[in-house]
Amino acid sequence: MYIGQTYSINFSNGGLTPLKNESILKPTQMIECRNFNLQDNTRIVRGGTKLMNEEPVSDSPRIMNMFDFATYIVFATSNGYFYKGVNQGIGSGLGTSKPTSIEKFGNKIFICNGNIAPYYWDGGAGDIVAMPSIPSSWVSKNYPGQFIAHGKGNSLRLWAVDFATTPFNVFASKNGDPLSFGDKDCVVLIINTGDLYGIVAGVVFQDNLILFGRRKAYIVDDSATNPAYWGYFESPWEGGTISWRTLVKTPNDIISMTEDFDIYSVSAASQYGDYQTASLLQGTGLKEWMRENLEDTYITQFHGIYDPILRAVRFFVVRKDKQEIDTCLLYFIDRPLTEAWVIHDASELSASGYNASCSALIYAGSGDYQIWTGDYDGNFWKLNDNDKQDGSSGFESTFTSPSSPLEAPRSMKRFDKLYFDIEVFSSIQGEIKITPIIDRVQYGAFTIVATEGRKFYEIPLGYLGYELKFKVSSNVSGFNYAVHQAMVDFKPLTNKPQLEQ
């Protein structure tokens, strides 16, 4: 029988909170967390990323955007081509390395990227076709960067935003006819955002078209039958977005990333009147982490998507001193803020679906929706794959707890043993390294071999100190495991002396 105390740490709680002041954190929180999901009240290694095309797209271009349309996955590439399915080109000359908006309207998709006059495609055997009627102000270097399908009542129009030289102009097509955008058919709104960026994005939410600048949002009032009476009003909140790629629709909200490295809920911002009050990063330390670790030079390349499989919002970002995306911030929408965030990233040693130039939701069959990404070398990847590997390679999954005095900060302790409750779901056994850190001194890592099923694994310690933290990590290809809880056996010794009064 153990003569001492046992402290339990339940991993159903806690999320990534990289605050520098670890003393305010709970032992269930994490100051580092990579490639774990917060699912089923535990920490389980993320799914793998599976390569979906046998051969790269011709010339191995960067994939600029993709869209699930009819029986095809259509996509645009950095060398200006447009495809239906891998290597079935249906257009070219779209310009180089341009993020491309693909919007469905009725039985057609509409394609624009600010670089060239927009196109459409009807899903048939032919190529994409230039839109036959566009406004006279849509000229070289001033074409729309985003299309949005939106209607109110009996009205349904294609809207166009994000112009380089006339950024305050917003266009709507003729009612019911997205191909009629000529000067006599379209409706034009002018929205002065008070900066040089103008309107950079639009999204439909709760039957309203919301247009975003970098620092402010605007709600279009198109309820009148006669467009002459249309207008707009400023949103009741302060806060915009980086681009149309950093607006993410969830089942009941819009999540936006801002140019000052914040992420906020539009519905909460509408309630409180300020995006900082509605920030989803409050109390997490992630805003400071983003400022220190992300490369703002490439901020317009960041993009987000809602993952219905995980019920999480994904933001794909570029790390400091990098030029391409290899990291993803995940926000699990059903958890409290300080328990909702983790990081997924690509291995430094192999290609991965987290080298994600773009992302899309793909319908793969009845009830089967998948998140796919397109990379920088003409490849497509499926995320959340049951095989816990990137391609054929493993990836590191790791988390680190904060230093904890185990609710006795003034007490010297002898830390005797650590126990980990680990469940392995695959027949593949794997090594898991446990690194203890006591009073900021890192001791040698212990390696356990975890086998199929749920078991307790014992780590002998025998170290003296006031505070304990530990790091858990593994890098075994195909190894599917979850860490449910940890327990610490320790014996209190003496208290720190108090200062004389």
PDB file of C-alpha atoms in Angstrom, residues 89-220:
ATOM      1  CA  GLY A  89      -8.087  20.791 -68.157  1.00  0.00           C
ATOM      2  CA  ILE A  90     -11.087  22.938 -69.072  1.00  0.00           C
ATOM      3  CA  GLY A  91      -9.490  26.380 -69.138  1.00  0.00           C
ATOM      4  CA  SER A  92      -6.274  28.365 -68.945  1.00  0.00           C
ATOM      5  CA  GLY A  93      -4.979  31.914 -68.718  1.00  0.00           C
ATOM      6  CA  LEU A  94      -6.344  32.615 -65.253  1.00  0.00           C
ATOM      7  CA  GLY A  95      -3.080  34.231 -64.167  1.00  0.00           C
ATOM      8  CA  THR A  96      -0.369  32.974 -61.882  1.00  0.00           C
ATOM      9  CA  SER A  97      -0.621  32.252 -58.139  1.00  0.00           C
ATOM     10  CA  LYS A  98      -3.996  33.906 -57.629  1.00  0.00           C
ATOM     11  CA  PRO A  99      -6.429  32.730 -54.901  1.00  0.00           C
ATOM     12  CA  THR A 100      -9.508  31.827 -56.911  1.00  0.00           C
ATOM     13  CA  SER A 101     -13.124  32.198 -55.807  1.00  0.00           C
ATOM     14  CA  ILE A 102     -15.463  29.438 -57.027  1.00  0.00           C
ATOM     15  CA  GLU A 103     -19.149  30.040 -56.297  1.00  0.00           C
ATOM     16  CA  LYS A 104     -22.158  27.931 -57.224  1.00  0.00           C
ATOM     17  CA  PHE A 105     -25.281  29.630 -58.581  1.00  0.00           C
ATOM     18  CA  GLY A 106     -28.039  27.323 -59.775  1.00  0.00           C
ATOM     19  CA  ASN A 107     -26.502  24.710 -62.077  1.00  0.00           C
ATOM     20  CA  LYS A 108     -23.353  26.726 -62.804  1.00  0.00           C
ATOM     21  CA  ILE A 109     -20.181  27.729 -61.037  1.00  0.00           C
ATOM     22  CA  PHE A 110     -18.646  31.186 -61.353  1.00  0.00           C
ATOM     23  CA  ILE A 111     -14.890  31.741 -61.233  1.00  0.00           C
ATOM     24  CA  CYS A 112     -12.917  34.891 -60.458  1.00  0.00           C
ATOM     25  CA  ASN A 113      -9.577  35.856 -58.958  1.00  0.00           C
ATOM     26  CA  GLY A 114      -9.139  39.592 -59.533  1.00  0.00           C
ATOM     27  CA  ASN A 115      -6.619  38.941 -62.287  1.00  0.00           C
ATOM     28  CA  ILE A 116      -8.776  38.085 -65.290  1.00  0.00           C
ATOM     29  CA  ALA A 117     -12.330  38.652 -66.520  1.00  0.00           C
ATOM     30  CA  PRO A 118     -14.516  36.094 -64.729  1.00  0.00           C
ATOM     31  CA  TYR A 119     -15.640  32.760 -66.162  1.00  0.00           C
ATOM     32  CA  TYR A 120     -18.448  30.294 -65.605  1.00  0.00           C
ATOM     33  CA  TRP A 121     -18.960  26.575 -66.248  1.00  0.00           C
ATOM     34  CA  ASP A 122     -22.142  24.535 -66.537  1.00  0.00           C
ATOM     35  CA  GLY A 123     -20.700  21.139 -65.585  1.00  0.00           C
ATOM     36  CA  GLY A 124     -20.889  19.821 -69.145  1.00  0.00           C
ATOM     37  CA  ALA A 125     -18.302  18.568 -71.573  1.00  0.00           C
ATOM     38  CA  GLY A 126     -17.079  21.997 -72.668  1.00  0.00           C
ATOM     39  CA  ASP A 127     -14.516  24.388 -71.239  1.00  0.00           C
ATOM     40  CA  ILE A 128     -15.109  27.301 -68.905  1.00  0.00           C
ATOM     41  CA  VAL A 129     -16.610  30.300 -70.687  1.00  0.00           C
ATOM     42  CA  ALA A 130     -16.001  34.019 -70.207  1.00  0.00           C
ATOM     43  CA  MET A 131     -19.008  35.794 -68.728  1.00  0.00           C
ATOM     44  CA  PRO A 132     -20.760  37.495 -71.652  1.00  0.00           C
ATOM     45  CA  SER A 133     -21.821  40.706 -69.947  1.00  0.00           C
ATOM     46  CA  ILE A 134     -19.796  42.523 -67.305  1.00  0.00           C
ATOM     47  CA  PRO A 135     -19.623  46.158 -66.083  1.00  0.00           C
ATOM     48  CA  SER A 136     -17.393  48.559 -67.991  1.00  0.00           C
ATOM     49  CA  SER A 137     -15.365  49.206 -64.823  1.00  0.00           C
ATOM     50  CA  TRP A 138     -14.237  45.568 -64.732  1.00  0.00           C
ATOM     51  CA  VAL A 139     -10.969  45.979 -66.562  1.00  0.00           C
ATOM     52  CA  SER A 140      -7.402  44.688 -66.296  1.00  0.00           C
ATOM     53  CA  LYS A 141      -6.215  44.611 -62.678  1.00  0.00           C
ATOM     54  CA  ASN A 142      -9.716  45.487 -61.444  1.00  0.00           C
ATOM     55  CA  TYR A 143     -11.758  42.329 -61.824  1.00  0.00           C
ATOM     56  CA  PRO A 144     -13.692  40.873 -58.859  1.00  0.00           C
ATOM     57  CA  GLY A 145     -11.827  38.713 -56.366  1.00  0.00           C
ATOM     58  CA  GLN A 146     -14.910  36.995 -54.915  1.00  0.00           C
ATOM     59  CA  PHE A 147     -18.423  36.021 -56.014  1.00  0.00           C
ATOM     60  CA  ILE A 148     -21.273  35.442 -53.533  1.00  0.00           C
ATOM     61  CA  ALA A 149     -24.707  34.018 -54.372  1.00  0.00           C
ATOM     62  CA  HIS A 150     -27.341  35.797 -52.282  1.00  0.00           C
ATOM     63  CA  GLY A 151     -31.001  36.561 -52.425  1.00  0.00           C
ATOM     64  CA  LYS A 152     -33.733  38.131 -50.336  1.00  0.00           C
ATOM     65  CA  GLY A 153     -37.358  37.137 -50.761  1.00  0.00           C
ATOM     66  CA  ASN A 154     -37.951  36.455 -54.460  1.00  0.00           C
ATOM     67  CA  SER A 155     -34.602  37.977 -55.393  1.00  0.00           C
ATOM     68  CA  LEU A 156     -31.518  35.872 -56.139  1.00  0.00           C
ATOM     69  CA  ARG A 157     -28.423  37.529 -57.543  1.00  0.00           C
ATOM     70  CA  LEU A 158     -24.716  36.964 -57.925  1.00  0.00           C
ATOM     71  CA  TRP A 159     -22.711  39.548 -55.994  1.00  0.00           C
ATOM     72  CA  ALA A 160     -19.125  40.599 -56.745  1.00  0.00           C
ATOM     73  CA  VAL A 161     -16.629  42.184 -54.328  1.00  0.00           C
ATOM     74  CA  ASP A 162     -12.898  42.616 -53.702  1.00  0.00           C
ATOM     75  CA  PHE A 163     -11.658  44.949 -56.448  1.00  0.00           C
ATOM     76  CA  ALA A 164      -8.101  46.282 -56.579  1.00  0.00           C
ATOM     77  CA  THR A 165      -8.608  49.823 -57.928  1.00  0.00           C
ATOM     78  CA  THR A 166     -12.284  50.386 -57.046  1.00  0.00           C
ATOM     79  CA  PRO A 167     -12.332  48.556 -53.689  1.00  0.00           C
ATOM     80  CA  PHE A 168     -15.424  50.356 -52.386  1.00  0.00           C
ATOM     81  CA  ASN A 169     -17.675  49.134 -55.208  1.00  0.00           C
ATOM     82  CA  VAL A 170     -20.025  46.179 -54.724  1.00  0.00           C
ATOM     83  CA  PHE A 171     -21.971  44.731 -57.666  1.00  0.00           C
ATOM     84  CA  ALA A 172     -25.098  42.569 -57.906  1.00  0.00           C
ATOM     85  CA  SER A 173     -26.231  40.876 -61.118  1.00  0.00           C
ATOM     86  CA  LYS A 174     -29.662  41.038 -62.691  1.00  0.00           C
ATOM     87  CA  ASN A 175     -32.253  39.228 -60.598  1.00  0.00           C
ATOM     88  CA  GLY A 176     -32.179  35.493 -61.336  1.00  0.00           C
ATOM     89  CA  ASP A 177     -29.597  35.895 -64.090  1.00  0.00           C
ATOM     90  CA  PRO A 178     -25.953  35.767 -62.931  1.00  0.00           C
ATOM     91  CA  LEU A 179     -24.747  36.109 -66.524  1.00  0.00           C
ATOM     92  CA  SER A 180     -26.299  39.584 -66.834  1.00  0.00           C
ATOM     93  CA  PHE A 181     -23.786  41.881 -65.150  1.00  0.00           C
ATOM     94  CA  GLY A 182     -23.754  44.673 -67.739  1.00  0.00           C
ATOM     95  CA  ASP A 183     -23.967  48.332 -66.769  1.00  0.00           C
ATOM     96  CA  LYS A 184     -27.720  48.420 -67.470  1.00  0.00           C
ATOM     97  CA  ASP A 185     -28.475  45.206 -65.577  1.00  0.00           C
ATOM     98  CA  CYS A 186     -26.332  45.263 -62.455  1.00  0.00           C
ATOM     99  CA  VAL A 187     -26.859  47.085 -59.169  1.00  0.00           C
ATOM    100  CA  VAL A 188     -23.915  48.981 -57.676  1.00  0.00           C
ATOM    101  CA  LEU A 189     -23.401  49.937 -54.039  1.00  0.00           C
ATOM    102  CA  ILE A 190     -20.510  52.109 -52.904  1.00  0.00           C
ATOM    103  CA  ILE A 191     -19.299  51.447 -49.361  1.00  0.00           C
ATOM    104  CA  ASN A 192     -16.603  53.745 -48.003  1.00  0.00           C
ATOM    105  CA  THR A 193     -14.652  51.706 -45.479  1.00  0.00           C
ATOM    106  CA  GLY A 194     -12.406  54.587 -44.427  1.00  0.00           C
ATOM    107  CA  ASP A 195      -9.206  52.837 -45.529  1.00  0.00           C
ATOM    108  CA  LEU A 196      -7.487  51.792 -48.733  1.00  0.00           C
ATOM    109  CA  TYR A 197      -8.580  48.149 -48.620  1.00  0.00           C
ATOM    110  CA  GLY A 198     -12.314  48.633 -49.168  1.00  0.00           C
ATOM    111  CA  ILE A 199     -14.548  45.548 -49.185  1.00  0.00           C
ATOM    112  CA  VAL A 200     -12.369  42.432 -49.141  1.00  0.00           C
ATOM    113  CA  ALA A 201     -14.964  39.723 -48.455  1.00  0.00           C
ATOM    114  CA  GLY A 202     -18.619  38.838 -48.249  1.00  0.00           C
ATOM    115  CA  VAL A 203     -20.630  36.051 -46.637  1.00  0.00           C
ATOM    116  CA  VAL A 204     -24.297  35.155 -46.292  1.00  0.00           C
ATOM    117  CA  PHE A 205     -25.451  34.656 -42.709  1.00  0.00           C
ATOM    118  CA  GLN A 206     -29.033  34.332 -41.443  1.00  0.00           C
ATOM    119  CA  ASP A 207     -30.383  35.505 -44.826  1.00  0.00           C
ATOM    120  CA  ASN A 208     -28.246  38.655 -44.730  1.00  0.00           C
ATOM    121  CA  LEU A 209     -25.318  39.548 -46.934  1.00  0.00           C
ATOM    122  CA  ILE A 210     -22.499  40.796 -44.700  1.00  0.00           C
ATOM    123  CA  LEU A 211     -19.613  42.585 -46.407  1.00  0.00           C
ATOM    124  CA  PHE A 212     -16.266  42.890 -44.652  1.00  0.00           C
ATOM    125  CA  GLY A 213     -13.459  45.377 -44.780  1.00  0.00           C
ATOM    126  CA  ARG A 214     -10.217  44.826 -42.930  1.00  0.00           C
ATOM    127  CA  ARG A 215     -11.529  46.604 -39.812  1.00  0.00           C
ATOM    128  CA  LYS A 216     -15.299  46.877 -40.180  1.00  0.00           C
ATOM    129  CA  ALA A 217     -18.289  44.946 -41.506  1.00  0.00           C
ATOM    130  CA  TYR A 218     -21.422  46.162 -43.292  1.00  0.00           C
ATOM    131  CA  ILE A 219     -24.853  44.580 -43.639  1.00  0.00           C
ATOM    132  CA  VAL A 220     -26.597  45.000 -46.981  1.00  0.00           C
TER     133      VAL A 220
END
